[in-house]
JSON list of C-alpha atoms in Angstrom, two decimals:
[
{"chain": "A", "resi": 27, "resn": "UNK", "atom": "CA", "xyz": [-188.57, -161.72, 161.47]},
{"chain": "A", "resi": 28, "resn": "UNK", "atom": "CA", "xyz": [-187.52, -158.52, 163.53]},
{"chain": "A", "resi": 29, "resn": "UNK", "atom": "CA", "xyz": [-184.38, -156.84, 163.65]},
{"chain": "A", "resi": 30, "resn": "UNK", "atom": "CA", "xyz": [-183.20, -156.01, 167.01]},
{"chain": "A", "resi": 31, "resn": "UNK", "atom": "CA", "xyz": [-181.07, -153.07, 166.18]},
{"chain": "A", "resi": 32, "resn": "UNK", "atom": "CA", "xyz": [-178.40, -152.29, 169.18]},
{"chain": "A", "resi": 33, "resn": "UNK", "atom": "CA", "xyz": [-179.43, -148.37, 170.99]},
{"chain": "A", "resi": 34, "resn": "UNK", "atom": "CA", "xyz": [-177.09, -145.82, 169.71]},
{"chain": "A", "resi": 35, "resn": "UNK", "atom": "CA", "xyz": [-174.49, -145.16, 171.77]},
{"chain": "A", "resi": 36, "resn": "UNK", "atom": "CA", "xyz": [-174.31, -141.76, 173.49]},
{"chain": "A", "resi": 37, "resn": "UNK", "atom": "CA", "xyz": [-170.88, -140.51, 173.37]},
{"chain": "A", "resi": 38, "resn": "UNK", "atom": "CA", "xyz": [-167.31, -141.48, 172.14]},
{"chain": "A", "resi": 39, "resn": "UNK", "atom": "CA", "xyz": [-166.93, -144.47, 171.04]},
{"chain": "A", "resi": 40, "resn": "UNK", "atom": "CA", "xyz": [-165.02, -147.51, 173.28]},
{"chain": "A", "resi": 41, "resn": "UNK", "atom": "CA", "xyz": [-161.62, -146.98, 171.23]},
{"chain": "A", "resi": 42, "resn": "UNK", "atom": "CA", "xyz": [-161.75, -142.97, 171.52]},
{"chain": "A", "resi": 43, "resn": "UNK", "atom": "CA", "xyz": [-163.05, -143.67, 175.59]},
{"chain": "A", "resi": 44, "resn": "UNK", "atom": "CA", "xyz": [-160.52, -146.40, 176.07]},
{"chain": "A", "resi": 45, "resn": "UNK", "atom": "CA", "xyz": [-157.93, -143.84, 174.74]},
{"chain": "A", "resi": 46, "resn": "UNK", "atom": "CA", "xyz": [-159.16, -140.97, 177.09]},
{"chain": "A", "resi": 47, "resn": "UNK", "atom": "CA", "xyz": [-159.63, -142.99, 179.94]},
{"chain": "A", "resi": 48, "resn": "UNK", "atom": "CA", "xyz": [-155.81, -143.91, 179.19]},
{"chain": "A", "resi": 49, "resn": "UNK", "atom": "CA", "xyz": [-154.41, -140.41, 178.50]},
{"chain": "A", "resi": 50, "resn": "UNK", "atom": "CA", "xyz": [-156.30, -139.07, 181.80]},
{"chain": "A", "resi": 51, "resn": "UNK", "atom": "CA", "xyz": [-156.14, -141.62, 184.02]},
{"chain": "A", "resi": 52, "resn": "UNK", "atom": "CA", "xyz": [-159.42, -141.87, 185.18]},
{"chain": "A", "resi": 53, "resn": "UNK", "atom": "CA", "xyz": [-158.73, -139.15, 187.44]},
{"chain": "A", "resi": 54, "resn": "UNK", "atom": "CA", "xyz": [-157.86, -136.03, 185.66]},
{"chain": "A", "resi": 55, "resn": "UNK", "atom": "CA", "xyz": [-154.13, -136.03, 185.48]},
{"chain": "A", "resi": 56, "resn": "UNK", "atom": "CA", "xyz": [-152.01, -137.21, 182.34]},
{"chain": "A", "resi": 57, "resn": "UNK", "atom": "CA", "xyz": [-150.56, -140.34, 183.12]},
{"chain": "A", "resi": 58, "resn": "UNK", "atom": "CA", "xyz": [-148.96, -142.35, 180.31]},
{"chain": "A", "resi": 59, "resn": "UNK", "atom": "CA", "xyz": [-150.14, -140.84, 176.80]},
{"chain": "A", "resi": 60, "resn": "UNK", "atom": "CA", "xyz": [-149.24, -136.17, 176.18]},
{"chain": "A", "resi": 61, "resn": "UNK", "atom": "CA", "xyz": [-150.35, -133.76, 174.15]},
{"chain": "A", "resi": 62, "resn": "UNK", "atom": "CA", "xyz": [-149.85, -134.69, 170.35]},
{"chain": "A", "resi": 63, "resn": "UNK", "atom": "CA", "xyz": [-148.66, -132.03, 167.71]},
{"chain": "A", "resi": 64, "resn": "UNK", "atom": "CA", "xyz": [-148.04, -132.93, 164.33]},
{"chain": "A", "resi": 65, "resn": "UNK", "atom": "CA", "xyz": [-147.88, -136.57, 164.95]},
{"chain": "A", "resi": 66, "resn": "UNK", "atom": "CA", "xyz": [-146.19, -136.61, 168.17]},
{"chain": "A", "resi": 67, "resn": "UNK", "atom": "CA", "xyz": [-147.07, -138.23, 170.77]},
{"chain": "A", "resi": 68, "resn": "UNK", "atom": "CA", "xyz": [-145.00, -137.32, 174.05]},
{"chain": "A", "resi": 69, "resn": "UNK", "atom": "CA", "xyz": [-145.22, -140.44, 176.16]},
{"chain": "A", "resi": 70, "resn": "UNK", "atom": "CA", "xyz": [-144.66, -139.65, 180.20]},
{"chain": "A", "resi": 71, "resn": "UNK", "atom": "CA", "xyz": [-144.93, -143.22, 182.21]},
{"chain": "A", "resi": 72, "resn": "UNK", "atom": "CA", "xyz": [-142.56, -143.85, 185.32]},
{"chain": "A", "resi": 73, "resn": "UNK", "atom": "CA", "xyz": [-139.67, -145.18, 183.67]},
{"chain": "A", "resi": 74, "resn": "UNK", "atom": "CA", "xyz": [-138.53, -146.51, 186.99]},
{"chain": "A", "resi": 75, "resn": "UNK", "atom": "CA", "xyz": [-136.05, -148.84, 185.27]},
{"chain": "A", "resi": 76, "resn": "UNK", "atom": "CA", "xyz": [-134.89, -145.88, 183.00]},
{"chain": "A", "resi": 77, "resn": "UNK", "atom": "CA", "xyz": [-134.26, -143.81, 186.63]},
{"chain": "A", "resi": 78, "resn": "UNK", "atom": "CA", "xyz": [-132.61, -147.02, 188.24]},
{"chain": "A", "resi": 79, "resn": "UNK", "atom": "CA", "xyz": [-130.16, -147.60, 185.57]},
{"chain": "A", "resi": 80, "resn": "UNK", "atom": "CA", "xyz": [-128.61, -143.82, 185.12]},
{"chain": "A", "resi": 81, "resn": "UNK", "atom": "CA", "xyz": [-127.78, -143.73, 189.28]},
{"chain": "A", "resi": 82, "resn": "UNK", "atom": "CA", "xyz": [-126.17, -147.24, 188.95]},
{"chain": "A", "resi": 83, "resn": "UNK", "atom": "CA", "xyz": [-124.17, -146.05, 185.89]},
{"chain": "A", "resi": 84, "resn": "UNK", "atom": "CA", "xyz": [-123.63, -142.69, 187.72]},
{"chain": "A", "resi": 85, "resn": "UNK", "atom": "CA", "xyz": [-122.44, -144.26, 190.87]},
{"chain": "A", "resi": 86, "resn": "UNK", "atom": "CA", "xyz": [-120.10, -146.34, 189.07]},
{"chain": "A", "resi": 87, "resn": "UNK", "atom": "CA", "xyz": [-118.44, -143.28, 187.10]},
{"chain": "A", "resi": 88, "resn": "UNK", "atom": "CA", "xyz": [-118.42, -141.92, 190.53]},
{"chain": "A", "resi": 89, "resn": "UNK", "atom": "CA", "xyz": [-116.33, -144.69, 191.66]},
{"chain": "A", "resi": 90, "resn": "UNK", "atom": "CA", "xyz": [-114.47, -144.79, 188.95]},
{"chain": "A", "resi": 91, "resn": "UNK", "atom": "CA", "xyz": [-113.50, -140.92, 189.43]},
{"chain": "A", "resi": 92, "resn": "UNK", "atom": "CA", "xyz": [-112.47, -142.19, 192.81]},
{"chain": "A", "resi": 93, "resn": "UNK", "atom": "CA", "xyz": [-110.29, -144.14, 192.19]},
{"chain": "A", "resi": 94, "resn": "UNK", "atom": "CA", "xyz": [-108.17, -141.92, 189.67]},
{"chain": "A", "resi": 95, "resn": "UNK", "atom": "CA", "xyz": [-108.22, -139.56, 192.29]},
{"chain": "A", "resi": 96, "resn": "UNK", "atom": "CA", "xyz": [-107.20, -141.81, 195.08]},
{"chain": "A", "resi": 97, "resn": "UNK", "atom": "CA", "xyz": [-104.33, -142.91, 192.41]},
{"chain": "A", "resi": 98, "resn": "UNK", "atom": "CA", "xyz": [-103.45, -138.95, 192.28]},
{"chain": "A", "resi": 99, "resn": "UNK", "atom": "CA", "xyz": [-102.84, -138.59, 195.76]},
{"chain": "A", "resi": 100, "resn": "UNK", "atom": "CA", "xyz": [-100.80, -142.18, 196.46]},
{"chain": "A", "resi": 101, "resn": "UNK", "atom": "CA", "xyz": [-98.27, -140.71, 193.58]},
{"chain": "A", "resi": 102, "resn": "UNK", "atom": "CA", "xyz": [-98.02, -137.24, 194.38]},
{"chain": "A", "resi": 103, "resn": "UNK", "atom": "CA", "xyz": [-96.91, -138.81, 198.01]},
{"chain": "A", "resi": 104, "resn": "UNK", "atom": "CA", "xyz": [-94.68, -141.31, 196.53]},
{"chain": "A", "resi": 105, "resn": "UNK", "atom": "CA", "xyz": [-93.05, -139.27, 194.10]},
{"chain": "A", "resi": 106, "resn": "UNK", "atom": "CA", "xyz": [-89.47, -137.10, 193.80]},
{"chain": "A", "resi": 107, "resn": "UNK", "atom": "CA", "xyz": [-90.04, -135.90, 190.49]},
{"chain": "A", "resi": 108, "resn": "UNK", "atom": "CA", "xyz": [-93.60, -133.52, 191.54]},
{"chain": "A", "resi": 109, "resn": "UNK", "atom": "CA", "xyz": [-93.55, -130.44, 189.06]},
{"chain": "A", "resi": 110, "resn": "UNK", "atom": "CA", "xyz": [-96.52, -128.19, 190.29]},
{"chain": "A", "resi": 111, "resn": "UNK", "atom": "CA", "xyz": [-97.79, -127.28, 186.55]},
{"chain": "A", "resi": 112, "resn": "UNK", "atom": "CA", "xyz": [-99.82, -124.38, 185.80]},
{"chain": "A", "resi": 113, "resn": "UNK", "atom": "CA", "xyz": [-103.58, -124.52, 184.56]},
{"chain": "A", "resi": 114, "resn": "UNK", "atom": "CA", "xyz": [-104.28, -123.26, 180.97]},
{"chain": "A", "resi": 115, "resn": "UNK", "atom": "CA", "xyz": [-106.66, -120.34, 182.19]},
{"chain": "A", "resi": 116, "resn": "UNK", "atom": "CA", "xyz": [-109.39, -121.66, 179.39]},
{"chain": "A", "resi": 117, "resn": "UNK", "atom": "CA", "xyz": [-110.48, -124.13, 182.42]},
{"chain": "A", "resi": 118, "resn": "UNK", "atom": "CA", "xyz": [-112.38, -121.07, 183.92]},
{"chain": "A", "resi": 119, "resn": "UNK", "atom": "CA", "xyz": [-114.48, -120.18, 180.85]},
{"chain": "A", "resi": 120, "resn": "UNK", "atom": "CA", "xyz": [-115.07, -124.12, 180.19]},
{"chain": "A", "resi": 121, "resn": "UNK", "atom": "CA", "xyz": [-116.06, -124.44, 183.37]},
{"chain": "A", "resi": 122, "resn": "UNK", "atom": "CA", "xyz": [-118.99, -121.06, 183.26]},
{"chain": "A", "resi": 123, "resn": "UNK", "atom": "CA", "xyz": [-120.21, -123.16, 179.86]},
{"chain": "A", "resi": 124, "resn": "UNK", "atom": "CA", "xyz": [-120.60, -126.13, 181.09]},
{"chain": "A", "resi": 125, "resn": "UNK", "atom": "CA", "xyz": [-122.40, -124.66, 184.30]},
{"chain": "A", "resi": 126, "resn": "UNK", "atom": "CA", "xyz": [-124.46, -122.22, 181.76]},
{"chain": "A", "resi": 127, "resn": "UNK", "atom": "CA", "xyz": [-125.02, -125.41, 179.73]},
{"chain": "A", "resi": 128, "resn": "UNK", "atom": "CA", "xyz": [-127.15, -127.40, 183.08]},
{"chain": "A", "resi": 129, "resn": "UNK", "atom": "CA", "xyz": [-128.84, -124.01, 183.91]},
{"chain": "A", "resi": 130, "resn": "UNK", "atom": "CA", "xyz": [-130.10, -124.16, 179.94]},
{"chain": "A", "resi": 131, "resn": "UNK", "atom": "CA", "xyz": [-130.77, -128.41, 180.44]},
{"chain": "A", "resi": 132, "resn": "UNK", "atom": "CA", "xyz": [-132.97, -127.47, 183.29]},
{"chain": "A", "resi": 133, "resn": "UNK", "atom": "CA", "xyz": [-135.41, -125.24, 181.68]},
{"chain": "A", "resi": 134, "resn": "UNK", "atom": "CA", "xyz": [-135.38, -127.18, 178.59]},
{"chain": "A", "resi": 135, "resn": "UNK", "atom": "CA", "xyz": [-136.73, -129.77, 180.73]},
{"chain": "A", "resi": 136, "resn": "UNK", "atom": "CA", "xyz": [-139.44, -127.85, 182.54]},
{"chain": "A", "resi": 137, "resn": "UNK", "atom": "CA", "xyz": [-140.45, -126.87, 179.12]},
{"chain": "A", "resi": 138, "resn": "UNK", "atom": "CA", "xyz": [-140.57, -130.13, 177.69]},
{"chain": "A", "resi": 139, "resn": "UNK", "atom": "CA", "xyz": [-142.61, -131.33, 180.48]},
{"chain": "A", "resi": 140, "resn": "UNK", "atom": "CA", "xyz": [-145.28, -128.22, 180.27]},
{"chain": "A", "resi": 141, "resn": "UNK", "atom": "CA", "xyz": [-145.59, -129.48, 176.65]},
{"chain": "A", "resi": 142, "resn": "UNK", "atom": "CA", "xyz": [-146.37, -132.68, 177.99]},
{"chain": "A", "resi": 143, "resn": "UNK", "atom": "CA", "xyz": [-148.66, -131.53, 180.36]},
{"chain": "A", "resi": 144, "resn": "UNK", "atom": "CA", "xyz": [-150.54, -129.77, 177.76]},
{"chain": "A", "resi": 145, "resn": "UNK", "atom": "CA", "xyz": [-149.46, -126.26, 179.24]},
{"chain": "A", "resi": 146, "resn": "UNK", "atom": "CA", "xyz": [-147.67, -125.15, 175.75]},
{"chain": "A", "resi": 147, "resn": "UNK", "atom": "CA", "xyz": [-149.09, -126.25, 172.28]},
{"chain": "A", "resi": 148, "resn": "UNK", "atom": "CA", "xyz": [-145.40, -125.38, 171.04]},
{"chain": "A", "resi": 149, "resn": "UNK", "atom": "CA", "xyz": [-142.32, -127.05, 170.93]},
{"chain": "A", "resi": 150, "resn": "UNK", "atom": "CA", "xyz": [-140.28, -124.38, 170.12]},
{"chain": "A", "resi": 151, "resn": "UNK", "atom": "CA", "xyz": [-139.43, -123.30, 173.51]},
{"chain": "A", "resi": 152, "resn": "UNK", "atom": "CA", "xyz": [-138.27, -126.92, 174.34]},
{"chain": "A", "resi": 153, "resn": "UNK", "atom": "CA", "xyz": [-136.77, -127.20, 171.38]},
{"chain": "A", "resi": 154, "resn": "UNK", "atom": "CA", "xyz": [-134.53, -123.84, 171.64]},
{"chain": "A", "resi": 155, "resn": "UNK", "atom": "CA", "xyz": [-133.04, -124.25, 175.16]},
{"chain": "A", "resi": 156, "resn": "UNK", "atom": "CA", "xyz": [-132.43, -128.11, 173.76]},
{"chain": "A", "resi": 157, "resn": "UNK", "atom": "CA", "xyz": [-130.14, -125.84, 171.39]},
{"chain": "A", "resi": 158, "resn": "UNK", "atom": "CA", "xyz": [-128.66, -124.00, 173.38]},
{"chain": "A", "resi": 159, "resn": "UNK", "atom": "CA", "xyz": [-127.66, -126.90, 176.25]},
{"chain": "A", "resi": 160, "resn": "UNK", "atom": "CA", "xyz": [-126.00, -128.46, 172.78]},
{"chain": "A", "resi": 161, "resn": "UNK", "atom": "CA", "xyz": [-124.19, -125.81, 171.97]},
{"chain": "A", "resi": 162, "resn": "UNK", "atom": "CA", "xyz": [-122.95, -125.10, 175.59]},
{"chain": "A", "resi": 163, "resn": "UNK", "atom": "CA", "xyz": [-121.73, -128.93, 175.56]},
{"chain": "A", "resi": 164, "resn": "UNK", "atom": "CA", "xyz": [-119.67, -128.32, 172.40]},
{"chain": "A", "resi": 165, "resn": "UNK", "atom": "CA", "xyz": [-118.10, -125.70, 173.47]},
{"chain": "A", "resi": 166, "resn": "UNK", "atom": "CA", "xyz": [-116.72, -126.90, 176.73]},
{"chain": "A", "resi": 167, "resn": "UNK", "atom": "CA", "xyz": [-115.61, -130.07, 174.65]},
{"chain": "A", "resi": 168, "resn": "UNK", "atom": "CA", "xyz": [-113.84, -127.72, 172.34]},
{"chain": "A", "resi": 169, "resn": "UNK", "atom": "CA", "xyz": [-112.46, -125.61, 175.20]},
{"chain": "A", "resi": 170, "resn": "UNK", "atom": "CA", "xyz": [-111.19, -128.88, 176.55]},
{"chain": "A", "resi": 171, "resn": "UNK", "atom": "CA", "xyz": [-108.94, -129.28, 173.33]},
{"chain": "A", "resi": 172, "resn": "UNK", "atom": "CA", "xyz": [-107.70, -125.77, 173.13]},
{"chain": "A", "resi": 173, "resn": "UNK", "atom": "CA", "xyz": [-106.76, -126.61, 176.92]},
{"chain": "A", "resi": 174, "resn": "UNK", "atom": "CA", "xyz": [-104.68, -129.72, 175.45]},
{"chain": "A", "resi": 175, "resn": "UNK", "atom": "CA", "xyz": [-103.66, -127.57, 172.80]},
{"chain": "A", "resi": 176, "resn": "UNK", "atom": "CA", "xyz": [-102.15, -125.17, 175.73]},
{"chain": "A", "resi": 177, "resn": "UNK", "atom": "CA", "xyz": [-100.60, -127.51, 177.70]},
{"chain": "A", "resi": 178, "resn": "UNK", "atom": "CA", "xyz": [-98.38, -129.01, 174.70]},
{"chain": "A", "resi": 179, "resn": "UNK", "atom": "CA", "xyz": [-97.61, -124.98, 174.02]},
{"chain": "A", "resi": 180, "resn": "UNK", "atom": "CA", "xyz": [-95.86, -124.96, 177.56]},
{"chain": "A", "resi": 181, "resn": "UNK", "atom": "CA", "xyz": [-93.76, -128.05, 176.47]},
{"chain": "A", "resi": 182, "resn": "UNK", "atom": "CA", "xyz": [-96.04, -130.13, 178.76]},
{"chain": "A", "resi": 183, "resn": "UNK", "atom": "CA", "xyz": [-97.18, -133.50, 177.20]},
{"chain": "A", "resi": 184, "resn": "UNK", "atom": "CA", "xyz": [-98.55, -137.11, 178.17]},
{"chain": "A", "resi": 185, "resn": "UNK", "atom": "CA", "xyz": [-95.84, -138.34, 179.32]},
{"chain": "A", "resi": 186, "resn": "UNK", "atom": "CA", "xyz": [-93.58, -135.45, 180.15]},
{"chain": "A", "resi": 187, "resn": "UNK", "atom": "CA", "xyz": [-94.25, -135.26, 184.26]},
{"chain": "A", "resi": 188, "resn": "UNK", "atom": "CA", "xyz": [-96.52, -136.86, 186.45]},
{"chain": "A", "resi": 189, "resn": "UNK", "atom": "CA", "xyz": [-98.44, -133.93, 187.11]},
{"chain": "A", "resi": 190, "resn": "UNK", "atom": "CA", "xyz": [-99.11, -133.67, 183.07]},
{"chain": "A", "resi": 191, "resn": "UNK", "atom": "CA", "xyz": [-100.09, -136.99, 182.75]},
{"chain": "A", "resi": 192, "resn": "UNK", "atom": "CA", "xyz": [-102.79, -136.80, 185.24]},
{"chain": "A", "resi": 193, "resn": "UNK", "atom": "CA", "xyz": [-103.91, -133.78, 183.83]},
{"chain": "A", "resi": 194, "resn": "UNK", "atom": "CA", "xyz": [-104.70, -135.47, 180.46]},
{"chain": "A", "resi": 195, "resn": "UNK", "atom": "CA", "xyz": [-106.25, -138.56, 182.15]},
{"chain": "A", "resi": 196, "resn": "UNK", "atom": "CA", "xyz": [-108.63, -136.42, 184.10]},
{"chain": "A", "resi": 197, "resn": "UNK", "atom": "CA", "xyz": [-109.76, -134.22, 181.55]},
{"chain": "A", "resi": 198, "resn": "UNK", "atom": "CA", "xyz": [-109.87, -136.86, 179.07]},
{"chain": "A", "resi": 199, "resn": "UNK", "atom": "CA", "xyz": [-111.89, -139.11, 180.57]},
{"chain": "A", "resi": 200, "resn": "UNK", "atom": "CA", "xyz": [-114.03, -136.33, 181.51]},
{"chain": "A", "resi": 201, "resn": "UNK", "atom": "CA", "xyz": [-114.68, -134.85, 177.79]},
{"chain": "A", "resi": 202, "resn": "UNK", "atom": "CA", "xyz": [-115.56, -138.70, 176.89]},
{"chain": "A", "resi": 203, "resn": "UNK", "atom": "CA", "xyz": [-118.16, -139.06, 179.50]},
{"chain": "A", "resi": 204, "resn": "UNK", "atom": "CA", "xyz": [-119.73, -135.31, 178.32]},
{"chain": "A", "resi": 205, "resn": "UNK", "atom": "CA", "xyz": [-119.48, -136.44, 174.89]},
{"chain": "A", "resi": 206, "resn": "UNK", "atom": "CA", "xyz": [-121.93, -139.73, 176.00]},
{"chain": "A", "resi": 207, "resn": "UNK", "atom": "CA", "xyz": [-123.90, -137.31, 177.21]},
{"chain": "A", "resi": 208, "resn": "UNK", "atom": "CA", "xyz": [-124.30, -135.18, 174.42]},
{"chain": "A", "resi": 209, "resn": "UNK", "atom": "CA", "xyz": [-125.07, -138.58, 172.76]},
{"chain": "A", "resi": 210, "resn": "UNK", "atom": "CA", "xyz": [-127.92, -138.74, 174.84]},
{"chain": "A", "resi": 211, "resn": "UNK", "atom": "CA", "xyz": [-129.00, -135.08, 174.65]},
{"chain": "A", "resi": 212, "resn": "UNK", "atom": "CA", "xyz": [-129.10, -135.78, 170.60]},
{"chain": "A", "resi": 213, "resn": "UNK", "atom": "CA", "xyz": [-131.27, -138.91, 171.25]},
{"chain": "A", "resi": 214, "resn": "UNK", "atom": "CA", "xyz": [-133.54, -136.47, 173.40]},
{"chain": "A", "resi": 215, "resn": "UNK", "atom": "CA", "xyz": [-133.73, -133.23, 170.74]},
{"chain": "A", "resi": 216, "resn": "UNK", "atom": "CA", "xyz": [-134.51, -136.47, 168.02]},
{"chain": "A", "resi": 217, "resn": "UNK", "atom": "CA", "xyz": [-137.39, -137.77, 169.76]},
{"chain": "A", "resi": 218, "resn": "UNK", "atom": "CA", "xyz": [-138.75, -134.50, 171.03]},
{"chain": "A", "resi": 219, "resn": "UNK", "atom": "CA", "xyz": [-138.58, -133.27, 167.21]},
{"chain": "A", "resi": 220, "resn": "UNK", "atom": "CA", "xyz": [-139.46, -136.33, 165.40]},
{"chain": "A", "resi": 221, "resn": "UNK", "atom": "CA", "xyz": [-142.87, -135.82, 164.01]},
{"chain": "A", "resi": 222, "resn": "UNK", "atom": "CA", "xyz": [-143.12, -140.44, 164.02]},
{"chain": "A", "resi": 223, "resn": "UNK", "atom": "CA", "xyz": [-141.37, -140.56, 167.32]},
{"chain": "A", "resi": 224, "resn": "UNK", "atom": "CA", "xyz": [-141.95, -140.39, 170.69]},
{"chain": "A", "resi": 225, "resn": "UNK", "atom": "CA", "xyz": [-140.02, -138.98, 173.77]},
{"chain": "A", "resi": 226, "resn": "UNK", "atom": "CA", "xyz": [-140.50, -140.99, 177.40]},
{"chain": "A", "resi": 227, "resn": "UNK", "atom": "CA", "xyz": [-140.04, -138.18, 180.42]},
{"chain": "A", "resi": 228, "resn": "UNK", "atom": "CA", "xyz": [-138.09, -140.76, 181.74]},
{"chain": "A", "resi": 229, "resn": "UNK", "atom": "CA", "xyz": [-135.49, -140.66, 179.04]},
{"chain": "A", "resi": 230, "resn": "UNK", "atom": "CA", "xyz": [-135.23, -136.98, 179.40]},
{"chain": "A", "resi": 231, "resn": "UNK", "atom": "CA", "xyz": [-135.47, -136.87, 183.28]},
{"chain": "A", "resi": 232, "resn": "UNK", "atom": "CA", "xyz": [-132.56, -139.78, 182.76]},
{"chain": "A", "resi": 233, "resn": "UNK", "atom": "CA", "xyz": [-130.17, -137.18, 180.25]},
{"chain": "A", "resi": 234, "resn": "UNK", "atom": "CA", "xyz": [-130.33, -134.24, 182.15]},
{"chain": "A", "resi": 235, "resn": "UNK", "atom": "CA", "xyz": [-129.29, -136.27, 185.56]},
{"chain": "A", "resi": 236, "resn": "UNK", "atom": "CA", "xyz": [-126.29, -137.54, 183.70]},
{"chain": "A", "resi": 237, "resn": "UNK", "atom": "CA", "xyz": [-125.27, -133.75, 182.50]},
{"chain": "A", "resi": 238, "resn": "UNK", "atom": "CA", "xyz": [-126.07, -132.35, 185.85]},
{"chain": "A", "resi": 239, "resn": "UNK", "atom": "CA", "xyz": [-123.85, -135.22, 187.27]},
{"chain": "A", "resi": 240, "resn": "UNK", "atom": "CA", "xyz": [-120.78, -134.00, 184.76]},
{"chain": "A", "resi": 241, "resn": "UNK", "atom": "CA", "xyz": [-120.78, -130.19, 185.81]},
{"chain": "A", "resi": 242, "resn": "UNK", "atom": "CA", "xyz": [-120.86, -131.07, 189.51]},
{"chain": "A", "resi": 243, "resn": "UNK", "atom": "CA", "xyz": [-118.17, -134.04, 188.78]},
{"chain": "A", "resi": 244, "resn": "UNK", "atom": "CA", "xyz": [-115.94, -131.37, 186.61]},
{"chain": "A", "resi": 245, "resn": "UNK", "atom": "CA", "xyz": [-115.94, -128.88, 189.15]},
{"chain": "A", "resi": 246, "resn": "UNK", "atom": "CA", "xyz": [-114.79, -131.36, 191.49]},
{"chain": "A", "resi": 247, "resn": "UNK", "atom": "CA", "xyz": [-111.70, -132.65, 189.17]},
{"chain": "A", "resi": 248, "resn": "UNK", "atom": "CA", "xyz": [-110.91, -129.10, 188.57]},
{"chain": "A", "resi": 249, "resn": "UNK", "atom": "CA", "xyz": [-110.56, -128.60, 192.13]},
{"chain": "A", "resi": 250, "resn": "UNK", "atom": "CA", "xyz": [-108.36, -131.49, 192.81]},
{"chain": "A", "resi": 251, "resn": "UNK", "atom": "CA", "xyz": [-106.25, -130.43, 189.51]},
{"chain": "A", "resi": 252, "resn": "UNK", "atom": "CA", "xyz": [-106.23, -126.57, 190.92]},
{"chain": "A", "resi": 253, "resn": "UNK", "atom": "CA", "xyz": [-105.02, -128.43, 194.54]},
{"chain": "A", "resi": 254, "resn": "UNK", "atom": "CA", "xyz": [-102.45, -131.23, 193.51]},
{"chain": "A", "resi": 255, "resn": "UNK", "atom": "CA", "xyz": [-101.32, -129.92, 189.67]}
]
């Protein structure tokens, strides 16, 4: 009996097609699956829910914000005991790290993106302004307690005056919020580094819209705290 033997195939096979057809496309652009290095595989789809879910959680600290403020200004008008306190000066250098700490977010997220692109075969560069966005973030948390720390050297605590109290709800509530975010930025430099993990352009896209959100809503409260303290 003959053997019908199938034609060779001419080339890559289904899987490795299937796979290209995937990374590409079908139409020459990199759609859901990056470059891989070392294991890596950088993973860019929409992440439309990812997107959706940090504007409703930014819109509700935005409210939230709001409201604190809106509770400023009712008791600065309804109070007799309104002691204008001065701002420990630290505020000013806080504030140039966290700003210095988006401007670093921002290109660590253009290179992260080239790398997923297939633009840069590296990591490092990704990797290093990751580094330095962390290291901004920790030092405007630990301005924020040498702030505290300057405060209660004036004699001004919690509860001592209005003005004082507000001071610590703001800025507390504040550092808490940037310290969720450099939660997030530590999920982000994990993935990104993880030679078994993968990092969604969403998540990072997601992380540095949060941080971004924090310098703009710090220079706000540091405004109102400059205005009404």
């Amino acid at each position: 009996m003959a053997t019908t033997l199938p034609p060779p195939q001419i080339g890559p096979p289904a899987d490795v097609d299937e796979e290209f057809r995937s990374h590409h496309g079908g139409g020459g652009g990199i759609r859901n699956v990056g470059p891989r290095e070392g294991g890596l595989a950088v993973k860019d789809p929409s992440g439309q829910s990812t997107r959706t879910g940090i504007w409703v959680a930014l819109a509700a600290i935005a409210m939230m914000f709001a409201a604190l403020t809106s509770a400023l200004f009712v008791r600065e008008g309804s109070a007799t005991d309104w002691q204008h306190i001065a701002l420990p000066p630290i505020l000013w250098f806080n504030t140039l790290a966290l700003i210095a700490s988006s401007v670093a977010l921002e290109l660590a997220r253009r290179r992260v993106s080239a790398f997923m692109r297939g633009q840069e075969d590296s990591r490092a560069a990704g990797s290093l302004w990751l580094n330095i966005t962390m290291l901004l973030g920790l030092v405007f948390v630990i301005g924020q307690y040498l702030a505290w720390l300057q405060l209660r050297s004036m004699g001004l605590y919690l509860p001592t005056n209005p003005n004082s109290s507000f001071f610590y709800l703001f800025t507390g509530v504040h550092v808490i919020h940037v310290v969720g975010g450099l939660g997030g930025l530590t999920r982000v430099m994990v993935k990104f580094r993880g030679s078994a993990r993968t990092l969604r352009r969403s998540t990072i896209d997601a992380t540095s819209y949060y941080w971004h959100f924090m310098g703009l809503l710090w220079i706000y409260l540091l405004g109102v705290l400059w205005v009404k303290l």
